[in-house]
PDB file of C-alpha atoms in Angstrom:
ATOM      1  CA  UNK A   1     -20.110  30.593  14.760  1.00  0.00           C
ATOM      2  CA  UNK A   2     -17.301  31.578  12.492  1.00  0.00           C
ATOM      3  CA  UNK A   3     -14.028  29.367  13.125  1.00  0.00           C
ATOM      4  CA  UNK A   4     -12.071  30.346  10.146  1.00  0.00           C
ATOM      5  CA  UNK A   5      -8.322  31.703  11.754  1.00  0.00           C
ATOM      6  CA  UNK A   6      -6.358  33.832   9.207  1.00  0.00           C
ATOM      7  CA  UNK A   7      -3.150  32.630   8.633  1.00  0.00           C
ATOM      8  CA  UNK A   8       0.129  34.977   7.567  1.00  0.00           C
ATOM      9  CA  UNK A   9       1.691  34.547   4.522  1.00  0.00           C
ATOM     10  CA  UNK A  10       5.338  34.552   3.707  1.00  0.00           C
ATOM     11  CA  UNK A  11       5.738  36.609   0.488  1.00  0.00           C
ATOM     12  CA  UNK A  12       9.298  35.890   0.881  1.00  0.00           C
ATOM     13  CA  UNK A  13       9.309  32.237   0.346  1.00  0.00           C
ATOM     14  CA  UNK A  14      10.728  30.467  -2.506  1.00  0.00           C
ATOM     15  CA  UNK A  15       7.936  28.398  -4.422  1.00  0.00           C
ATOM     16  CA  UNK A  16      10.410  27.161  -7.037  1.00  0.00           C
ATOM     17  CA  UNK A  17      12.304  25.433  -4.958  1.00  0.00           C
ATOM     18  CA  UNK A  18      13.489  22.218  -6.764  1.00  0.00           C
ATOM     19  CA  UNK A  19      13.706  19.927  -4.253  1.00  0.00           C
ATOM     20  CA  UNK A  20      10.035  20.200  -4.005  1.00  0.00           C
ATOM     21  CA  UNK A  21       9.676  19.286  -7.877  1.00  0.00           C
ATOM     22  CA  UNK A  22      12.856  16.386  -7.772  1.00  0.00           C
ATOM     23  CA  UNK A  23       9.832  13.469  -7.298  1.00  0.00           C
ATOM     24  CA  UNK A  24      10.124  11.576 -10.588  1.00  0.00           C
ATOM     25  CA  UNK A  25       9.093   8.323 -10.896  1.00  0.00           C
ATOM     26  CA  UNK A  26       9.945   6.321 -13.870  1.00  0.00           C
ATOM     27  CA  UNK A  27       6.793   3.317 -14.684  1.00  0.00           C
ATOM     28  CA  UNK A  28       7.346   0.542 -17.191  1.00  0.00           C
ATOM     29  CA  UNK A  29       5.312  -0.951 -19.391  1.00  0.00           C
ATOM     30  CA  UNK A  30       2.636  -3.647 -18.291  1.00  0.00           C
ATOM     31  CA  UNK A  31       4.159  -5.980 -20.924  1.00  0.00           C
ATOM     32  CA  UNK A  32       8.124  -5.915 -19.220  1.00  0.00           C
ATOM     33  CA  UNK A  33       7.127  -8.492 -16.621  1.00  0.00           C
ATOM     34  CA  UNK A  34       6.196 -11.960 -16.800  1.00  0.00           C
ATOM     35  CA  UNK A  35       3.141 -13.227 -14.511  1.00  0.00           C
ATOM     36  CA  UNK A  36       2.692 -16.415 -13.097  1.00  0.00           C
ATOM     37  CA  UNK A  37       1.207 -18.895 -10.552  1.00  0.00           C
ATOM     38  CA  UNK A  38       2.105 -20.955  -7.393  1.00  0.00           C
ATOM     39  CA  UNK A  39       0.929 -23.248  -4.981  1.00  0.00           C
ATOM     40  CA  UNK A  40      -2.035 -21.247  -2.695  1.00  0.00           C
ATOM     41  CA  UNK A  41      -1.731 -19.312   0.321  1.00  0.00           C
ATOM     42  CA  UNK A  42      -3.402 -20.191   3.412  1.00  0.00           C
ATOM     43  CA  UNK A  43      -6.594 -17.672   4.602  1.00  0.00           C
ATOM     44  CA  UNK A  44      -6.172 -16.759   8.286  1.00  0.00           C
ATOM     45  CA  UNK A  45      -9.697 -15.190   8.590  1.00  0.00           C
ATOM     46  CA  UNK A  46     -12.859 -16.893   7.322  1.00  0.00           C
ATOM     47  CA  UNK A  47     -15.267 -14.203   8.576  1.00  0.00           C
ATOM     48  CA  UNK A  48     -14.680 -10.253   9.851  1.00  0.00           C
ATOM     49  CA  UNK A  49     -15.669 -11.807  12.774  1.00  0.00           C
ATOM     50  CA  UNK A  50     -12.856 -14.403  12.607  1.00  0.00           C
ATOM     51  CA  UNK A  51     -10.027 -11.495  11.776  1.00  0.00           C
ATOM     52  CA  UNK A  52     -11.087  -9.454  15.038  1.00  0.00           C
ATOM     53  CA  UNK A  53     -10.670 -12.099  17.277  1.00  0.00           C
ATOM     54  CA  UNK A  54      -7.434 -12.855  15.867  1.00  0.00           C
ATOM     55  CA  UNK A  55      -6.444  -8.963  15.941  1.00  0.00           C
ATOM     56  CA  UNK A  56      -7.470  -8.984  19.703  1.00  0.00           C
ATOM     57  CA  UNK A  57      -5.337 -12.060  20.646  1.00  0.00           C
ATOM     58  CA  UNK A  58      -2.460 -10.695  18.822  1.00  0.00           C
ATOM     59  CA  UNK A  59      -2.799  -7.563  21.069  1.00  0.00           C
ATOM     60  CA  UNK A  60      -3.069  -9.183  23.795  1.00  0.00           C
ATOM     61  CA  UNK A  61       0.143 -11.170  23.180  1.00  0.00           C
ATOM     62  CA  UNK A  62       2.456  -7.883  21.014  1.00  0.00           C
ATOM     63  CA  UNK A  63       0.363  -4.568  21.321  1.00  0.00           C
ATOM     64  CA  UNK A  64       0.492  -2.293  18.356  1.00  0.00           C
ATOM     65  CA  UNK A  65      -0.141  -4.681  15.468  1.00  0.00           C
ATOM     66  CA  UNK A  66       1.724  -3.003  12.260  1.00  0.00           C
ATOM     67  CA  UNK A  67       0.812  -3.717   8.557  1.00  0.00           C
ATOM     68  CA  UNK A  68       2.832  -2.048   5.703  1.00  0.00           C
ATOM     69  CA  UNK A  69       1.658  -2.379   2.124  1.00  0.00           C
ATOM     70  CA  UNK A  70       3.337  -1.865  -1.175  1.00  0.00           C
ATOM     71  CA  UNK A  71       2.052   1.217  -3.883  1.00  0.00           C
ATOM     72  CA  UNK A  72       3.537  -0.398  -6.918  1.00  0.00           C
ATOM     73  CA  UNK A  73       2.887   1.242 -10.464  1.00  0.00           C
ATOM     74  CA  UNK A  74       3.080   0.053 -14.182  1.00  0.00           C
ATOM     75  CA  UNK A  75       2.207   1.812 -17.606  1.00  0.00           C
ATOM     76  CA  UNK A  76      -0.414   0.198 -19.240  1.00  0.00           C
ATOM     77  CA  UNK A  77      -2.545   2.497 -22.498  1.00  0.00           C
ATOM     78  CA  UNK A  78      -0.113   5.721 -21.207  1.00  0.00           C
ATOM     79  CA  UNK A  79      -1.353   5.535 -17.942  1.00  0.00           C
ATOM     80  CA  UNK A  80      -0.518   4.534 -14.381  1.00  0.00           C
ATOM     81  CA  UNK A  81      -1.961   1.587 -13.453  1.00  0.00           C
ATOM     82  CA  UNK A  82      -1.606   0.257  -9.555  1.00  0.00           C
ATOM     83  CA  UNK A  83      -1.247  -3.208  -8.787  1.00  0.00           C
ATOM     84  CA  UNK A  84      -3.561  -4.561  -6.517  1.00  0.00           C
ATOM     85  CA  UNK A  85      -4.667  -8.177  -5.294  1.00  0.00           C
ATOM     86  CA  UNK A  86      -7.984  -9.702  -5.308  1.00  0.00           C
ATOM     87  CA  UNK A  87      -9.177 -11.477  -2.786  1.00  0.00           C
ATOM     88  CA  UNK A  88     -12.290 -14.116  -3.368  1.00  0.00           C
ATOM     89  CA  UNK A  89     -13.187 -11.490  -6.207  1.00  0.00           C
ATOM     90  CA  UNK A  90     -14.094  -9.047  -4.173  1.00  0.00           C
ATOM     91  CA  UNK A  91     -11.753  -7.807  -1.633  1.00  0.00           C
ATOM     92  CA  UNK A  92      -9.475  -5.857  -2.834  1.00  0.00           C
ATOM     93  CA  UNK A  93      -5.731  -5.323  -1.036  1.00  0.00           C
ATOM     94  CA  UNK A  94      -1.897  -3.763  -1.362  1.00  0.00           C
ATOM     95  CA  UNK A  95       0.718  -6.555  -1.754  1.00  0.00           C
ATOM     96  CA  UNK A  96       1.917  -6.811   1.747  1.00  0.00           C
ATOM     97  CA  UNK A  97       1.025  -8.029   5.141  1.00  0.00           C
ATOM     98  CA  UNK A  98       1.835  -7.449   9.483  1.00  0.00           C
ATOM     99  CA  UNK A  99       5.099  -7.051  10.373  1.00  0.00           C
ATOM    100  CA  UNK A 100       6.328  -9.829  12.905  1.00  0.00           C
ATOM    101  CA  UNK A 101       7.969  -8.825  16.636  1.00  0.00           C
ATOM    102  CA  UNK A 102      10.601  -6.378  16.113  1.00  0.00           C
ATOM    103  CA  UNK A 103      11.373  -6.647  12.766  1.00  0.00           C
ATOM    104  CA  UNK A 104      11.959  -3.318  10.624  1.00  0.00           C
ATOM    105  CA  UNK A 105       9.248  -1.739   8.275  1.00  0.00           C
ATOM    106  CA  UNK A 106      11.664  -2.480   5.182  1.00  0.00           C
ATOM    107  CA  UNK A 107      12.763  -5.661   5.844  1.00  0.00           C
ATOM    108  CA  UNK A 108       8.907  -7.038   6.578  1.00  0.00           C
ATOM    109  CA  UNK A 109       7.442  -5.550   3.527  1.00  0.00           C
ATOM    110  CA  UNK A 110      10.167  -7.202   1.327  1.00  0.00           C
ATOM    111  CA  UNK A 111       9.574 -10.479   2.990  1.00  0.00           C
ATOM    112  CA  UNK A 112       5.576 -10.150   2.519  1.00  0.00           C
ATOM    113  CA  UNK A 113       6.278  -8.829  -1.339  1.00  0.00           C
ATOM    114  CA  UNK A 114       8.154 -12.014  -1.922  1.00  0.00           C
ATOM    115  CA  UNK A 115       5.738 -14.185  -0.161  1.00  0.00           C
ATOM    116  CA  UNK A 116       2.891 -12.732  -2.358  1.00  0.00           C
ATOM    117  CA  UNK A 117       4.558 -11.682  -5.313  1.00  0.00           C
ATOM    118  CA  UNK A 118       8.176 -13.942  -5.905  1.00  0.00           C
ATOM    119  CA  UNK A 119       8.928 -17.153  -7.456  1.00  0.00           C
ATOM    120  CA  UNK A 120      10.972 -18.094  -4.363  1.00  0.00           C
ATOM    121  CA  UNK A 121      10.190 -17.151  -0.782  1.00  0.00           C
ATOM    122  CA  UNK A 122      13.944 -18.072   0.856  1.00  0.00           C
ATOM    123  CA  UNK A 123      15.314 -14.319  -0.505  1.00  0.00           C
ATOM    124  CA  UNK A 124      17.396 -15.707  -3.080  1.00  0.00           C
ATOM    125  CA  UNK A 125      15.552 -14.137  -5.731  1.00  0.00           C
ATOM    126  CA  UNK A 126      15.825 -10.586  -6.988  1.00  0.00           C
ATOM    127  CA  UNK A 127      15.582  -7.623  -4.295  1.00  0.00           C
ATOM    128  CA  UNK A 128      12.974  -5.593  -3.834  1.00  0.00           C
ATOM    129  CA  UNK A 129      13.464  -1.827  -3.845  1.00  0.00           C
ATOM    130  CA  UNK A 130      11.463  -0.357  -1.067  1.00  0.00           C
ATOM    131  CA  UNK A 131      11.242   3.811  -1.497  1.00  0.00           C
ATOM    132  CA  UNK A 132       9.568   6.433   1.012  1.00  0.00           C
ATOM    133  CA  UNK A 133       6.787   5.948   3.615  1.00  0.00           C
ATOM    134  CA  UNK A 134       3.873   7.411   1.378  1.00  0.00           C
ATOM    135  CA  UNK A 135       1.292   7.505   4.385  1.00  0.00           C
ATOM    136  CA  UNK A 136      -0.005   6.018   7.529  1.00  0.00           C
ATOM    137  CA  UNK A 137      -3.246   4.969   8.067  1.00  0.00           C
ATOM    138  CA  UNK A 138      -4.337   4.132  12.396  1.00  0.00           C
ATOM    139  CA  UNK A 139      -6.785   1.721  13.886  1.00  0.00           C
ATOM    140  CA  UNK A 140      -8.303   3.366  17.248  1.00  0.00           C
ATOM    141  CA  UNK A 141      -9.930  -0.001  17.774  1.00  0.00           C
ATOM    142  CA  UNK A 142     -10.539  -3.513  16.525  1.00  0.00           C
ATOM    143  CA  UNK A 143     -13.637  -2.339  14.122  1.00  0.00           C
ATOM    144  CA  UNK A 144     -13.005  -1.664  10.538  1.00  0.00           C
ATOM    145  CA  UNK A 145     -13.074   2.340  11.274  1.00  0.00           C
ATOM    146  CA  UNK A 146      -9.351   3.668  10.043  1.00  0.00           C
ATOM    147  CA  UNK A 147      -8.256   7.098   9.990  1.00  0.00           C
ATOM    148  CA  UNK A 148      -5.459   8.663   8.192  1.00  0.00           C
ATOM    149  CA  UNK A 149      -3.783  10.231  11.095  1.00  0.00           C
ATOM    150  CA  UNK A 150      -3.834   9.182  15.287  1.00  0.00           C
ATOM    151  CA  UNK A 151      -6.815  10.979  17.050  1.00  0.00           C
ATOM    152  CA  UNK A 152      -5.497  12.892  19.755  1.00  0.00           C
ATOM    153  CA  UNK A 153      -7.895  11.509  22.141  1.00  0.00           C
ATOM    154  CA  UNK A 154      -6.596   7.908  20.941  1.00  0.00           C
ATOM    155  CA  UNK A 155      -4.164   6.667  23.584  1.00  0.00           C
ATOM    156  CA  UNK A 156      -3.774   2.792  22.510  1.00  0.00           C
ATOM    157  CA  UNK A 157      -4.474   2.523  18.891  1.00  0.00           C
ATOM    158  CA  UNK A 158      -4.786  -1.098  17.492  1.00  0.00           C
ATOM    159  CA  UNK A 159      -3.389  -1.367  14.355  1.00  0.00           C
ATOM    160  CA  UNK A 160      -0.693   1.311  12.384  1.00  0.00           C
ATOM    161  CA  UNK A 161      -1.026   0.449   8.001  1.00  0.00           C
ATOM    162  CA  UNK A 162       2.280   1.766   6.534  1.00  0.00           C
ATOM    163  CA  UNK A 163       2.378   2.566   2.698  1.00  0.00           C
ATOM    164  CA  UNK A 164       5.628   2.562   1.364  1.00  0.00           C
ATOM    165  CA  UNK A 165       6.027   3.229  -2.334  1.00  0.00           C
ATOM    166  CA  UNK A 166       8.182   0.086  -4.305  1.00  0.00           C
ATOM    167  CA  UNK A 167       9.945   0.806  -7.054  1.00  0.00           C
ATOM    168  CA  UNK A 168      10.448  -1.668  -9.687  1.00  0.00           C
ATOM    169  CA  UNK A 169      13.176  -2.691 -12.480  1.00  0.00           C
ATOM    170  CA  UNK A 170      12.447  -2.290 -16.173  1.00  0.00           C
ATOM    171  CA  UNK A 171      11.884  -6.621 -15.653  1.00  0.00           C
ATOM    172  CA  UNK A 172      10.589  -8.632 -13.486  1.00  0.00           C
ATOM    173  CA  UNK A 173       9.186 -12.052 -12.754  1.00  0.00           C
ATOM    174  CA  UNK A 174       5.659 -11.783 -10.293  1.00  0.00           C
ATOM    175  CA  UNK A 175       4.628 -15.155  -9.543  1.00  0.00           C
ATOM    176  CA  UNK A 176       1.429 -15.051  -7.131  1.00  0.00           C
ATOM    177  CA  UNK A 177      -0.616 -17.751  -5.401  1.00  0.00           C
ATOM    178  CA  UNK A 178      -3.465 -19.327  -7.321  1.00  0.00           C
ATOM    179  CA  UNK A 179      -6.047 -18.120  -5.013  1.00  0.00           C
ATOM    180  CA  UNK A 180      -5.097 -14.619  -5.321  1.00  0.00           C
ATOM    181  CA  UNK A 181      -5.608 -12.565  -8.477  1.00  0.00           C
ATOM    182  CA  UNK A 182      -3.262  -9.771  -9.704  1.00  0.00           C
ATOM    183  CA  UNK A 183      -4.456  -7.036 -10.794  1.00  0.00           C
ATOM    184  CA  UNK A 184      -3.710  -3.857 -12.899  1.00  0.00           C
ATOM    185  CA  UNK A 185      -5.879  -0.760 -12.217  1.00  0.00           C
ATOM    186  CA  UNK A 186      -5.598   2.721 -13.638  1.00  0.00           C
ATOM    187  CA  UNK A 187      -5.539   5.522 -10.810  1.00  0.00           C
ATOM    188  CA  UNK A 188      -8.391   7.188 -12.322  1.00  0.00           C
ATOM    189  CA  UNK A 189     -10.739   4.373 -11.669  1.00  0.00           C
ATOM    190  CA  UNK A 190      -9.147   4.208  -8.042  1.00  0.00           C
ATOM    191  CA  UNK A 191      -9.446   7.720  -7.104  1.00  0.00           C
ATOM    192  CA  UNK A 192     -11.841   8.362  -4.403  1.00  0.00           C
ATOM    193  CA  UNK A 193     -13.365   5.165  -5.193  1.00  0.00           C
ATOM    194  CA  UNK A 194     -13.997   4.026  -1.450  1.00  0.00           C
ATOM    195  CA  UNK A 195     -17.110   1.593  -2.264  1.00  0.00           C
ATOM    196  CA  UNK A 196     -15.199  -0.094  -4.211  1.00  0.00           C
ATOM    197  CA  UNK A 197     -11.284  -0.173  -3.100  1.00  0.00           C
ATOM    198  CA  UNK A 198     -11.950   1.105   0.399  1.00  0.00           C
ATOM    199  CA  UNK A 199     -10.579   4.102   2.194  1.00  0.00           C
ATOM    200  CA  UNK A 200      -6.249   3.111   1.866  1.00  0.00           C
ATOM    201  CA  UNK A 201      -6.156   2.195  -1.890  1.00  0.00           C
ATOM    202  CA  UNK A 202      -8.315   4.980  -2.854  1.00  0.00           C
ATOM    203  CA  UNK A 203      -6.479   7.187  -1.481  1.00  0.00           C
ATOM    204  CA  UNK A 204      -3.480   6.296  -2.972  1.00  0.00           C
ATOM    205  CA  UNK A 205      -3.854   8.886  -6.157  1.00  0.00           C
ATOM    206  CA  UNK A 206      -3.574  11.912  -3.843  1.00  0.00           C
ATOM    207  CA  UNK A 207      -0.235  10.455  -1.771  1.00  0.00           C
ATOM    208  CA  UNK A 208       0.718  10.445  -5.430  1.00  0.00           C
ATOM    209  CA  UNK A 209      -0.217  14.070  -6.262  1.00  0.00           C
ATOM    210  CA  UNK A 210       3.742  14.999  -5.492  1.00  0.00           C
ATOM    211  CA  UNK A 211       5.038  12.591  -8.166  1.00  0.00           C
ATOM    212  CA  UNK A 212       5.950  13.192 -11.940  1.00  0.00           C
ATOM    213  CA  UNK A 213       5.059   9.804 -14.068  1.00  0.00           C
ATOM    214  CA  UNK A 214       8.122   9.284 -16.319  1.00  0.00           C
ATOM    215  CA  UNK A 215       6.457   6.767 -18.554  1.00  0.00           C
ATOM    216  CA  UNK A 216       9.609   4.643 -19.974  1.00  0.00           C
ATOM    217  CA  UNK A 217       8.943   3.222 -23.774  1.00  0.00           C
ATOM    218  CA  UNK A 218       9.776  -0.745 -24.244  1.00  0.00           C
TER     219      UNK A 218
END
């Protein structure tokens, strides 16, 4: 059976409109920022088994459980690398984390980058600056099954993962815990990768698509 609907077309429309071509994104060099280490951060889950449980109790107790992760970019060989931490070498992850009870998108993913990513975790080091909601990924239940938009059919999802794009200054200091690794990794090894980086990270090349890389020389 043939589903295919014709659409019209507007041969009026203005393709050149420059608001649509306005996304610039100016990336720094790998070698502008200084990397170091600090005391280890405590594992909630041991086992998948372990992180559903504790998903199910915190719905239970909140609802909606909300994550939002950071898409941050460097140069590195003329081309965009994403950073990305590694857990026990072989998860890989966004820098961020869940949100606590009624506290903003912005404001949690800045305290999560600093917890993962800053020298000091009290705010009194540099700001972060957190750009435009990239995507949104939903969680129809506790299994591992996401989808990048809310089934219809899906009245109580589980989880809602926010990517927000950071952007960074032409310096900065990243100072991560020792039992976390961070990680530079060109988008063309992460596109479409899913065995490897899983369905949110490797995905993260085409919420991209709409950007011009400014590449800024040291």
């Amino acid at each position: 059976m043939d589903t295919e609907t014709v659409l019209p077309v507007d041969n009026n429309h203005n393709h050149n409109n420059s608001s649509d071509r306005s996304h610039v994104l100016d990336i720094y060099p790998l070698s502008n920022y200084y990397f170091g280490s600090k005391e280890t951060l405590p594992f909630k889950d041991d086992t998948l088994a372990d992180r559903v449980q504790r998903m199910k109790s915190n719905y239970a107790a909140y609802g909606l459980r909300t994550r939002v992760e950071g898409v941050i970019l460097v140069e590195l060989f003329k081309h965009p690398h994403l950073l990305l931490l590694q857990v026990r070498n072989s998860i890989f992850k966004l820098p961020g984390g869940r949100l606590r009870p009624a506290e903003s998108d912005i404001e949690g993913l800045k305290r999560k980058l600093t917890s993962k990513l800053s020298v000091n975790e009290n705010g009194s080091g540099p700001d972060w600056e957190v750009g435009e909601c990239l995507g949104m990924w939903w969680r129809p239940d506790f299994e591992t099954l996401l989808y990048p938009y809310l089934p219809p059919n899906v009245k109580r999802p589980k989880e809602c993962i926010k990517l927000f794009l950071v952007k960074l200054p032409v310096s900065r200091k990243f100072i991560v815990p020792r039992n976390l690794k961070l990680l530079a990794v060109p988008l063309c090894q992460i596109h479409e990768n899913h065995k490897t980086y899983g369905p949110i990270i490797s995905g993260v090349p085409q919420l991209l698509s709409k950007f011009s890389f400014n590449i800024i020389e040291s």
